[in-house]
């Protein structure tokens, strides 16, 4: 710029006044043109409407029309339509459709078009399909382009706008009725129950007057509510206990629900409930029973161990049976969370204090190895059930229950305390709004 102005200065000295004036005017025009910003590129739009490139205003002089490139066309799927039948009227043959669909597994979505959906296609003058745009859902856009190297596909996802919401309720009849009264969906109530399922038996433990608070996300697209997201934090007052759970996304991207200490809300299982035992009989659905001497499924694992060896609870849970059960002899059944039960049979005796309704911790001694019931010698017969179905205790995938890593603990505590403060604010506002709650 400096050089430019000194050049102007030189001109001023070299030219007579009239010429100078003209030169200034011309130069001014040049500067104005030079300072005009470049026209911004038109923003890419992901709407379904046909995009026509903006044309310059018609010029007074007749010019031959520039060759028209292929244009995007919008197709609406009707009942019974397939991608082939939609493209056929445009001259696109089945071979091209086949090549498109099989070029990328993301494009298999195009074989599941539903009536009413729309699809944008780019077909050139030689009836060659060059591009496809499709929205498989409100948040997804699938784009396919034909290049020299073949089809390339991209699936992009729009982000929901999220709003934090608060709900609280006191239980008078059931958790679901309380949830409905608090204005949350059954799905969210279910999520709440699952969160606390390892600590609270929602069939047996719930008492009138129990209460909960929950912070959760509501999802929006273009300002319109489209659903509920995750629970961010939940608290539960059950009888004399107060439990809280915090949603936390770990550095590796896993979402976990943790208590305030950073322990997982899901509790772990130990694989073997008797230490230093030897497996004497495996899970086998067509085993010959050693005492009954006939085919009878062996729906558990036997651990041979000296009489009196302690038997440990496989996981945190609750005693739902402790007593004698036919050939099983002395049996304890534990319930863990919502779907898991473990069974311990042929016990010599139960540990002190073990009775129905008692809560046990993982690895806590619940009884002692014996040979009560139909047993050839002292051993523990151990069963693992998921939703009532017997699974092989040796191989069943056990639920993961990782707490927070030590290097993330500080981060988690900050996040958890932020949620706690938010919960308190919402709760206070709700109390102000209607002082008869709680
Ligand atoms: Zn057995």
Tab-separated table of C-alpha atoms and ligand atoms in Angstrom:
chain	number	residue	atom	x	y	z
A	1	UNK	CA	0.000	0.000	0.000
A	2	UNK	CA	2.868	2.331	0.919
A	3	UNK	CA	4.470	1.756	-2.490
A	4	UNK	CA	1.136	2.400	-4.120
A	5	UNK	CA	0.751	5.816	-2.481
A	6	UNK	CA	4.314	6.870	-3.319
A	7	UNK	CA	3.561	5.902	-6.943
A	8	UNK	CA	0.530	8.192	-6.775
A	9	UNK	CA	2.798	10.934	-5.385
A	10	UNK	CA	5.157	10.524	-8.333
A	11	UNK	CA	2.221	10.799	-10.733
A	12	UNK	CA	1.095	13.993	-8.985
A	13	UNK	CA	4.518	15.535	-9.585
A	14	UNK	CA	4.754	14.371	-13.216
A	15	UNK	CA	1.340	15.374	-14.633
A	16	UNK	CA	-0.300	18.727	-15.259
A	17	UNK	CA	-3.270	19.536	-13.026
A	18	UNK	CA	-6.120	18.650	-15.417
A	19	UNK	CA	-4.620	15.314	-16.354
A	20	UNK	CA	-3.969	14.757	-12.705
A	21	UNK	CA	-7.619	15.163	-11.796
A	22	UNK	CA	-8.639	12.596	-14.407
A	23	UNK	CA	-5.926	10.214	-13.290
A	24	UNK	CA	-7.092	10.516	-9.669
A	25	UNK	CA	-10.667	9.705	-10.616
A	26	UNK	CA	-9.582	6.680	-12.638
A	27	UNK	CA	-7.271	5.475	-9.895
A	28	UNK	CA	-10.019	5.910	-7.337
A	29	UNK	CA	-12.175	3.592	-9.403
A	30	UNK	CA	-9.371	1.071	-9.558
A	31	UNK	CA	-8.941	1.180	-5.777
A	32	UNK	CA	-12.664	0.704	-5.168
A	33	UNK	CA	-12.745	-2.267	-7.524
A	34	UNK	CA	-9.594	-3.711	-5.913
A	35	UNK	CA	-11.117	-3.372	-2.438
A	36	UNK	CA	-14.356	-5.145	-3.318
A	37	UNK	CA	-14.442	-8.408	-1.378
A	38	UNK	CA	-14.538	-11.539	-3.437
A	39	UNK	CA	-18.051	-12.885	-3.653
A	40	UNK	CA	-18.526	-15.424	-0.848
A	41	UNK	CA	-19.050	-18.983	-2.084
A	42	UNK	CA	-22.684	-20.006	-1.820
A	43	UNK	CA	-23.196	-21.982	1.427
A	44	UNK	CA	-23.669	-25.728	0.937
A	45	UNK	CA	-27.199	-26.606	1.860
A	46	UNK	CA	-28.378	-29.987	2.945
A	47	UNK	CA	-32.053	-29.452	2.318
A	48	UNK	CA	-34.023	-31.709	0.063
A	49	UNK	CA	-35.154	-28.961	-2.276
A	50	UNK	CA	-33.704	-28.933	-5.753
A	51	UNK	CA	-30.724	-26.580	-5.869
A	52	UNK	CA	-30.576	-24.439	-8.959
A	53	UNK	CA	-27.311	-22.533	-9.358
A	54	UNK	CA	-27.980	-18.792	-9.256
A	55	UNK	CA	-27.875	-17.376	-12.782
A	56	UNK	CA	-26.570	-13.881	-13.579
A	57	UNK	CA	-29.211	-11.379	-14.627
A	58	UNK	CA	-30.092	-11.674	-18.316
A	59	UNK	CA	-27.892	-9.495	-20.492
A	60	UNK	CA	-29.339	-7.289	-23.185
A	61	UNK	CA	-27.125	-8.911	-25.835
A	62	UNK	CA	-28.384	-12.311	-27.011
A	63	UNK	CA	-25.822	-15.013	-26.339
A	64	UNK	CA	-25.945	-18.705	-27.093
A	65	UNK	CA	-27.081	-20.576	-23.925
A	66	UNK	CA	-24.116	-22.072	-22.094
A	67	UNK	CA	-24.120	-25.893	-22.090
A	68	UNK	CA	-26.260	-27.008	-19.123
A	69	UNK	CA	-24.618	-29.371	-16.648
A	70	UNK	CA	-26.560	-32.167	-15.012
A	71	UNK	CA	-28.983	-30.997	-12.345
A	72	UNK	CA	-30.131	-32.482	-9.080
A	73	UNK	CA	-33.638	-33.890	-9.168
A	74	UNK	CA	-35.811	-34.771	-6.211
A	75	UNK	CA	-37.632	-38.098	-6.248
A	76	UNK	CA	-40.333	-39.105	-3.798
A	77	UNK	CA	-40.582	-42.748	-2.797
A	78	UNK	CA	-44.004	-44.309	-3.242
A	79	UNK	CA	-45.254	-47.627	-1.895
A	80	UNK	CA	-43.564	-50.477	-3.727
A	81	UNK	CA	-40.760	-48.305	-5.084
A	82	UNK	CA	-37.165	-49.448	-5.087
A	83	UNK	CA	-34.091	-47.459	-6.011
A	84	UNK	CA	-34.114	-49.155	-9.454
A	85	UNK	CA	-37.752	-48.397	-10.149
A	86	UNK	CA	-37.241	-44.777	-9.096
A	87	UNK	CA	-34.250	-44.322	-11.382
A	88	UNK	CA	-35.536	-46.256	-14.399
A	89	UNK	CA	-37.645	-43.359	-15.783
A	90	UNK	CA	-34.481	-41.230	-15.776
A	91	UNK	CA	-32.742	-43.757	-17.997
A	92	UNK	CA	-30.549	-45.161	-15.247
A	93	UNK	CA	-30.253	-48.912	-15.670
A	94	UNK	CA	-30.146	-51.648	-13.042
A	95	UNK	CA	-26.416	-52.169	-13.646
A	96	UNK	CA	-25.627	-48.640	-12.466
A	97	UNK	CA	-27.839	-49.059	-9.403
A	98	UNK	CA	-26.126	-52.350	-8.585
A	99	UNK	CA	-22.677	-50.738	-8.881
A	100	UNK	CA	-23.776	-47.911	-6.595
A	101	UNK	CA	-25.300	-50.096	-3.872
A	102	UNK	CA	-22.372	-52.495	-3.789
A	103	UNK	CA	-19.639	-49.878	-3.705
A	104	UNK	CA	-19.957	-49.092	-0.005
A	105	UNK	CA	-21.911	-50.749	2.779
A	106	UNK	CA	-23.203	-47.349	3.899
A	107	UNK	CA	-25.122	-47.254	0.613
A	108	UNK	CA	-27.090	-50.379	1.496
A	109	UNK	CA	-29.366	-47.917	3.286
A	110	UNK	CA	-30.620	-47.002	-0.184
A	111	UNK	CA	-32.219	-50.439	-0.491
A	112	UNK	CA	-34.448	-49.700	2.496
A	113	UNK	CA	-36.296	-46.652	1.185
A	114	UNK	CA	-39.668	-46.072	2.791
A	115	UNK	CA	-42.726	-44.526	1.148
A	116	UNK	CA	-42.850	-40.762	1.563
A	117	UNK	CA	-39.079	-40.364	1.775
A	118	UNK	CA	-37.227	-38.237	-0.704
A	119	UNK	CA	-34.059	-38.788	-2.595
A	120	UNK	CA	-31.991	-36.402	-4.685
A	121	UNK	CA	-30.167	-37.697	-7.717
A	122	UNK	CA	-27.795	-36.230	-10.251
A	123	UNK	CA	-28.094	-37.787	-13.704
A	124	UNK	CA	-26.109	-36.413	-16.627
A	125	UNK	CA	-27.157	-36.167	-20.295
A	126	UNK	CA	-25.816	-39.642	-21.027
A	127	UNK	CA	-28.245	-41.147	-18.490
A	128	UNK	CA	-25.336	-41.749	-16.148
A	129	UNK	CA	-26.036	-41.505	-12.433
A	130	UNK	CA	-23.417	-39.197	-10.896
A	131	UNK	CA	-24.646	-38.405	-7.407
A	132	UNK	CA	-27.194	-39.322	-4.731
A	133	UNK	CA	-28.284	-37.485	-1.603
A	134	UNK	CA	-30.575	-39.069	0.978
A	135	UNK	CA	-31.573	-38.495	4.601
A	136	UNK	CA	-31.966	-41.905	6.295
A	137	UNK	CA	-33.126	-40.099	9.442
A	138	UNK	CA	-33.746	-36.603	10.724
A	139	UNK	CA	-30.101	-36.263	11.706
A	140	UNK	CA	-28.299	-38.202	8.991
A	141	UNK	CA	-27.358	-37.283	5.435
A	142	UNK	CA	-25.959	-39.871	3.087
A	143	UNK	CA	-24.109	-38.506	0.059
A	144	UNK	CA	-22.648	-40.544	-2.781
A	145	UNK	CA	-20.608	-39.137	-5.639
A	146	UNK	CA	-19.261	-40.828	-8.738
A	147	UNK	CA	-15.654	-39.915	-9.399
A	148	UNK	CA	-13.058	-41.377	-11.744
A	149	UNK	CA	-12.213	-43.884	-9.033
A	150	UNK	CA	-15.832	-44.996	-8.599
A	151	UNK	CA	-18.433	-44.173	-5.992
A	152	UNK	CA	-17.484	-42.498	-2.753
A	153	UNK	CA	-20.017	-42.330	0.053
A	154	UNK	CA	-20.224	-40.186	3.140
A	155	UNK	CA	-22.658	-40.368	6.038
A	156	UNK	CA	-22.795	-37.176	8.041
A	157	UNK	CA	-24.709	-36.632	11.215
A	158	UNK	CA	-26.242	-33.461	12.525
A	159	UNK	CA	-25.901	-32.737	16.206
A	160	UNK	CA	-29.010	-32.523	18.332
A	161	UNK	CA	-29.428	-29.405	20.387
A	162	UNK	CA	-29.611	-30.527	23.993
A	163	UNK	CA	-31.460	-29.000	26.907
A	164	UNK	CA	-31.025	-30.098	30.483
A	165	UNK	CA	-34.294	-30.946	32.226
A	166	UNK	CA	-35.166	-31.756	35.797
A	167	UNK	CA	-37.839	-33.994	37.254
A	168	UNK	CA	-38.599	-35.239	40.714
A	169	UNK	CA	-41.280	-37.373	42.267
A	170	UNK	CA	-42.317	-39.121	45.399
A	171	UNK	CA	-43.486	-42.689	45.047
A	172	UNK	CA	-46.957	-43.461	46.283
A	173	UNK	CA	-47.943	-46.435	44.096
A	174	UNK	CA	-45.217	-47.443	41.690
A	175	UNK	CA	-42.068	-46.041	40.169
A	176	UNK	CA	-43.757	-45.801	36.749
A	177	UNK	CA	-46.744	-43.873	38.064
A	178	UNK	CA	-44.383	-41.545	39.900
A	179	UNK	CA	-42.347	-41.098	36.712
A	180	UNK	CA	-45.470	-40.303	34.714
A	181	UNK	CA	-46.589	-37.812	37.343
A	182	UNK	CA	-43.185	-36.143	37.110
A	183	UNK	CA	-43.644	-35.841	33.341
A	184	UNK	CA	-40.933	-38.246	32.252
A	185	UNK	CA	-41.414	-41.009	29.707
A	186	UNK	CA	-41.585	-44.705	30.574
A	187	UNK	CA	-38.335	-45.140	28.685
A	188	UNK	CA	-36.585	-42.675	30.969
A	189	UNK	CA	-38.145	-44.247	34.072
A	190	UNK	CA	-36.853	-47.598	32.836
A	191	UNK	CA	-33.395	-46.090	32.397
A	192	UNK	CA	-33.607	-44.772	35.946
A	193	UNK	CA	-34.571	-48.205	37.280
A	194	UNK	CA	-31.722	-49.849	35.386
A	195	UNK	CA	-29.243	-47.346	36.810
A	196	UNK	CA	-30.065	-48.301	40.367
A	197	UNK	CA	-30.963	-51.939	39.724
A	198	UNK	CA	-27.840	-53.227	41.436
A	199	UNK	CA	-28.690	-51.392	44.621
A	200	UNK	CA	-32.466	-51.299	44.646
A	201	UNK	CA	-34.889	-54.133	43.932
A	202	UNK	CA	-37.724	-52.169	42.370
A	203	UNK	CA	-40.202	-54.967	43.139
A	204	UNK	CA	-39.367	-55.619	46.776
A	205	UNK	CA	-37.468	-52.632	48.129
A	206	UNK	CA	-39.669	-49.708	47.111
A	207	UNK	CA	-41.649	-48.081	49.905
A	208	UNK	CA	-44.280	-45.383	49.883
A	209	UNK	CA	-42.437	-42.120	50.413
A	210	UNK	CA	-39.331	-43.130	48.471
A	211	UNK	CA	-38.387	-40.365	46.078
A	212	UNK	CA	-36.123	-39.543	43.196
A	213	UNK	CA	-34.665	-36.610	41.311
A	214	UNK	CA	-33.301	-36.766	37.829
A	215	UNK	CA	-31.403	-34.442	35.494
A	216	UNK	CA	-31.690	-35.521	31.890
A	217	UNK	CA	-31.268	-34.248	28.364
A	218	UNK	CA	-34.014	-33.338	25.966
A	219	UNK	CA	-33.081	-33.486	22.293
A	220	UNK	CA	-34.105	-30.869	19.762
A	221	UNK	CA	-33.737	-30.463	16.018
A	222	UNK	CA	-34.467	-27.041	14.528
A	223	UNK	CA	-36.098	-26.017	17.775
A	224	UNK	CA	-38.447	-28.994	17.797
A	225	UNK	CA	-38.301	-31.585	20.571
A	226	UNK	CA	-37.511	-34.978	19.106
A	227	UNK	CA	-36.906	-37.063	22.208
A	228	UNK	CA	-35.162	-37.611	25.475
A	229	UNK	CA	-31.449	-38.158	25.681
A	230	UNK	CA	-29.452	-39.572	28.534
A	231	UNK	CA	-29.859	-39.246	32.248
A	232	UNK	CA	-27.079	-36.905	33.421
A	233	UNK	CA	-27.532	-37.452	37.120
A	234	UNK	CA	-30.046	-39.263	39.276
A	235	UNK	CA	-30.665	-39.500	42.987
A	236	UNK	CA	-32.823	-41.994	44.791
A	237	UNK	CA	-34.029	-42.042	48.360
A	238	UNK	CA	-34.996	-45.642	49.155
A	239	UNK	CA	-36.107	-46.291	52.719
A	240	UNK	CA	-33.141	-44.984	54.723
A	241	UNK	CA	-30.652	-44.992	51.853
A	242	UNK	CA	-29.641	-42.176	49.545
A	243	UNK	CA	-28.011	-43.176	46.249
A	244	UNK	CA	-26.716	-41.032	43.419
A	245	UNK	CA	-25.442	-41.802	39.951
A	246	UNK	CA	-23.512	-39.543	37.582
A	247	UNK	CA	-23.112	-39.884	33.850
A	248	UNK	CA	-19.486	-39.559	32.861
A	249	UNK	CA	-17.797	-39.853	29.500
A	250	UNK	CA	-14.302	-41.227	29.950
A	251	UNK	CA	-11.286	-39.957	28.023
A	252	UNK	CA	-11.587	-43.060	25.846
A	253	UNK	CA	-15.167	-42.097	24.986
A	254	UNK	CA	-17.060	-44.699	27.022
A	255	UNK	CA	-20.148	-43.518	28.830
A	256	UNK	CA	-20.409	-44.817	32.368
A	257	UNK	CA	-22.654	-44.206	35.334
A	258	UNK	CA	-20.646	-43.820	38.503
A	259	UNK	CA	-21.376	-43.093	42.116
A	260	UNK	CA	-19.805	-40.054	43.776
A	261	UNK	CA	-16.707	-42.104	44.628
A	262	UNK	CA	-16.215	-42.954	40.964
A	263	UNK	CA	-17.257	-46.596	41.298
A	264	UNK	CA	-19.430	-48.082	38.582
A	265	UNK	CA	-23.163	-48.338	39.245
A	266	UNK	CA	-22.988	-51.762	37.608
A	267	UNK	CA	-21.352	-54.193	39.931
A	268	UNK	CA	-18.840	-56.807	38.931
A	269	UNK	CA	-18.979	-60.592	39.223
A	270	UNK	CA	-16.281	-62.932	40.262
A	271	UNK	CA	-16.008	-65.951	38.012
A	272	UNK	CA	-15.464	-68.578	40.734
A	273	UNK	CA	-17.339	-68.444	44.027
A	274	UNK	CA	-15.049	-70.922	45.807
A	275	UNK	CA	-11.370	-70.201	46.178
A	276	UNK	CA	-8.883	-73.046	45.639
A	277	UNK	CA	-11.516	-75.417	44.273
A	278	UNK	CA	-11.283	-77.932	41.476
A	279	UNK	CA	-13.997	-78.179	38.826
A	280	UNK	CA	-15.493	-81.647	39.198
A	281	UNK	CA	-18.330	-81.319	36.705
A	282	UNK	CA	-18.913	-78.845	33.925
A	283	UNK	CA	-22.016	-77.209	32.493
A	284	UNK	CA	-23.478	-79.872	30.222
A	285	UNK	CA	-27.031	-80.032	28.963
A	286	UNK	CA	-26.875	-83.827	28.275
A	287	UNK	CA	-24.985	-85.218	31.229
A	288	UNK	CA	-25.715	-88.523	32.940
A	289	UNK	CA	-26.501	-87.724	36.564
A	290	UNK	CA	-24.022	-89.497	38.902
A	291	UNK	CA	-26.613	-90.279	41.570
A	292	UNK	CA	-29.818	-90.640	39.543
A	293	UNK	CA	-27.844	-92.460	36.802
A	294	UNK	CA	-29.910	-91.049	33.946
A	295	UNK	CA	-29.567	-88.234	31.452
A	296	UNK	CA	-30.199	-84.981	33.233
A	297	UNK	CA	-28.887	-81.632	32.127
A	298	UNK	CA	-26.193	-80.246	34.363
A	299	UNK	CA	-27.056	-76.590	34.333
A	300	UNK	CA	-24.167	-75.404	36.432
A	301	UNK	CA	-20.579	-75.978	37.399
A	302	UNK	CA	-19.473	-78.199	40.287
A	303	UNK	CA	-16.515	-77.164	42.384
A	304	UNK	CA	-15.105	-79.923	44.585
A	305	UNK	CA	-13.697	-78.542	47.832
A	306	UNK	CA	-13.347	-79.772	51.394
A	307	UNK	CA	-16.463	-79.555	53.503
A	308	UNK	CA	-16.608	-76.209	55.274
A	309	UNK	CA	-14.769	-74.226	52.561
A	310	UNK	CA	-16.295	-70.714	52.438
A	311	UNK	CA	-18.581	-69.910	49.477
A	312	UNK	CA	-18.436	-66.317	48.271
A	313	UNK	CA	-21.203	-64.236	46.696
A	314	UNK	CA	-20.381	-63.889	42.993
A	315	UNK	CA	-21.453	-60.275	43.020
A	316	UNK	CA	-23.263	-57.596	44.984
A	317	UNK	CA	-26.863	-58.645	45.347
A	318	UNK	CA	-29.697	-59.702	47.513
A	319	UNK	CA	-30.668	-63.075	48.982
A	320	UNK	CA	-33.944	-64.133	47.403
A	321	UNK	CA	-33.877	-67.752	48.637
A	322	UNK	CA	-32.112	-69.423	51.550
A	323	UNK	CA	-33.375	-72.862	52.498
A	324	UNK	CA	-33.743	-76.464	51.405
A	325	UNK	CA	-34.738	-77.237	47.809
A	326	UNK	CA	-35.070	-80.993	47.039
A	327	UNK	CA	-31.924	-82.537	45.539
A	328	UNK	CA	-30.093	-79.217	45.841
A	329	UNK	CA	-30.031	-79.532	49.628
A	330	UNK	CA	-29.223	-76.227	51.320
A	331	UNK	CA	-29.486	-73.547	48.664
A	332	UNK	CA	-28.944	-69.826	48.427
A	333	UNK	CA	-30.147	-67.841	45.450
A	334	UNK	CA	-28.868	-64.309	44.950
A	335	UNK	CA	-30.336	-61.672	42.672
A	336	UNK	CA	-27.927	-59.173	41.119
A	337	UNK	CA	-29.280	-56.161	39.316
A	338	UNK	CA	-32.368	-56.750	37.237
A	339	UNK	CA	-31.513	-59.787	35.159
A	340	UNK	CA	-28.879	-61.886	36.921
A	341	UNK	CA	-29.321	-64.599	39.536
A	342	UNK	CA	-26.767	-67.006	40.979
A	343	UNK	CA	-27.525	-70.248	42.824
A	344	UNK	CA	-25.328	-72.081	45.326
A	345	UNK	CA	-26.310	-75.671	46.240
A	346	UNK	CA	-25.359	-78.600	48.500
A	347	UNK	CA	-24.161	-76.223	51.211
A	348	UNK	CA	-23.293	-77.625	54.611
A	349	UNK	CA	-24.627	-74.442	56.253
A	350	UNK	CA	-25.312	-70.758	55.639
A	351	UNK	CA	-23.136	-67.956	56.930
A	352	UNK	CA	-24.373	-66.049	59.959
A	353	UNK	CA	-27.045	-63.480	59.169
A	354	UNK	CA	-27.792	-64.821	55.676
A	355	UNK	CA	-31.540	-64.867	55.157
A	356	UNK	CA	-34.044	-63.805	52.501
A	357	UNK	CA	-33.943	-60.047	51.894
A	358	UNK	CA	-30.378	-59.670	53.129
A	359	UNK	CA	-28.071	-57.620	50.923
A	360	UNK	CA	-24.639	-59.104	50.262
A	361	UNK	CA	-21.424	-57.688	48.858
A	362	UNK	CA	-19.294	-59.323	46.220
A	363	UNK	CA	-16.985	-61.991	47.705
A	364	UNK	CA	-18.799	-61.926	51.032
A	365	UNK	CA	-19.029	-65.431	52.540
A	366	UNK	CA	-22.613	-66.617	52.289
A	367	UNK	CA	-22.190	-70.280	53.312
A	368	UNK	CA	-19.955	-73.335	53.417
A	369	UNK	CA	-19.307	-76.236	51.069
A	370	UNK	CA	-21.082	-79.466	52.022
A	371	UNK	CA	-22.918	-82.396	50.461
A	372	UNK	CA	-26.527	-81.758	51.418
A	373	UNK	CA	-29.201	-82.988	48.984
A	374	UNK	CA	-28.240	-85.352	46.153
A	375	UNK	CA	-24.446	-85.170	46.206
A	376	UNK	CA	-21.736	-87.819	45.966
A	377	UNK	CA	-19.295	-85.749	47.999
A	378	UNK	CA	-18.664	-82.221	49.265
A	379	UNK	CA	-18.892	-79.740	46.425
A	380	UNK	CA	-20.548	-76.509	45.422
A	381	UNK	CA	-23.051	-76.724	42.602
A	382	UNK	CA	-23.123	-73.218	41.121
A	383	UNK	CA	-25.612	-71.839	38.582
A	384	UNK	CA	-25.650	-68.543	36.721
A	385	UNK	CA	-28.869	-67.330	35.117
A	386	UNK	CA	-29.616	-64.375	32.912
A	387	UNK	CA	-33.315	-63.568	32.679
A	388	UNK	CA	-33.985	-67.011	34.147
A	389	UNK	CA	-31.954	-68.854	31.511
A	390	UNK	CA	-29.092	-71.059	32.701
A	391	UNK	CA	-25.718	-70.044	31.323
A	392	UNK	CA	-22.366	-71.723	31.643
A	393	UNK	CA	-20.757	-70.031	34.688
A	394	UNK	CA	-17.315	-70.645	33.236
A	395	UNK	CA	-17.919	-68.940	29.922
A	396	UNK	CA	-20.856	-66.542	30.344
A	397	UNK	CA	-19.805	-62.963	29.504
A	398	UNK	CA	-19.871	-61.145	32.827
A	399	UNK	CA	-20.966	-57.516	32.904
A	400	UNK	CA	-18.132	-55.049	32.827
A	401	UNK	CA	-17.928	-52.858	35.877
A	402	UNK	CA	-15.035	-50.511	35.641
A	403	UNK	CA	-14.808	-47.608	37.989
A	404	UNK	CA	-12.995	-44.444	37.112
A	405	UNK	CA	-9.283	-44.683	36.290
A	406	UNK	CA	-7.054	-42.968	38.820
A	407	UNK	CA	-5.762	-40.509	36.218
A	408	UNK	CA	-9.330	-39.381	35.490
A	409	UNK	CA	-10.581	-39.167	39.050
A	410	UNK	CA	-10.022	-35.417	39.427
A	411	UNK	CA	-11.765	-34.743	36.126
A	412	UNK	CA	-14.703	-36.931	37.130
A	413	UNK	CA	-15.082	-35.205	40.502
A	414	UNK	CA	-15.243	-31.808	38.800
A	415	UNK	CA	-17.899	-33.062	36.381
A	416	UNK	CA	-19.873	-34.777	39.154
A	417	UNK	CA	-19.826	-31.727	41.398
A	418	UNK	CA	-20.961	-29.536	38.513
A	419	UNK	CA	-23.940	-31.875	37.991
A	420	UNK	CA	-24.650	-31.882	41.707
A	421	UNK	CA	-24.715	-28.083	41.797
A	422	UNK	CA	-27.031	-28.040	38.772
A	423	UNK	CA	-29.335	-30.570	40.436
A	424	UNK	CA	-29.472	-28.430	43.577
A	425	UNK	CA	-30.333	-25.321	41.568
A	426	UNK	CA	-33.130	-27.077	39.701
A	427	UNK	CA	-34.447	-28.626	42.925
A	428	UNK	CA	-34.508	-25.252	44.684
A	429	UNK	CA	-36.287	-23.641	41.756
A	430	UNK	CA	-38.847	-26.452	41.764
A	431	UNK	CA	-39.388	-26.041	45.505
A	432	UNK	CA	-39.980	-22.328	45.025
A	433	UNK	CA	-42.367	-23.013	42.153
A	434	UNK	CA	-44.505	-25.414	44.175
A	435	UNK	CA	-43.740	-25.545	47.852
A	436	UNK	CA	-45.916	-28.613	48.414
A	437	UNK	CA	-43.515	-30.987	46.655
A	438	UNK	CA	-41.400	-32.794	49.263
B	1	LIG	ZN1	-23.803	-79.795	39.959
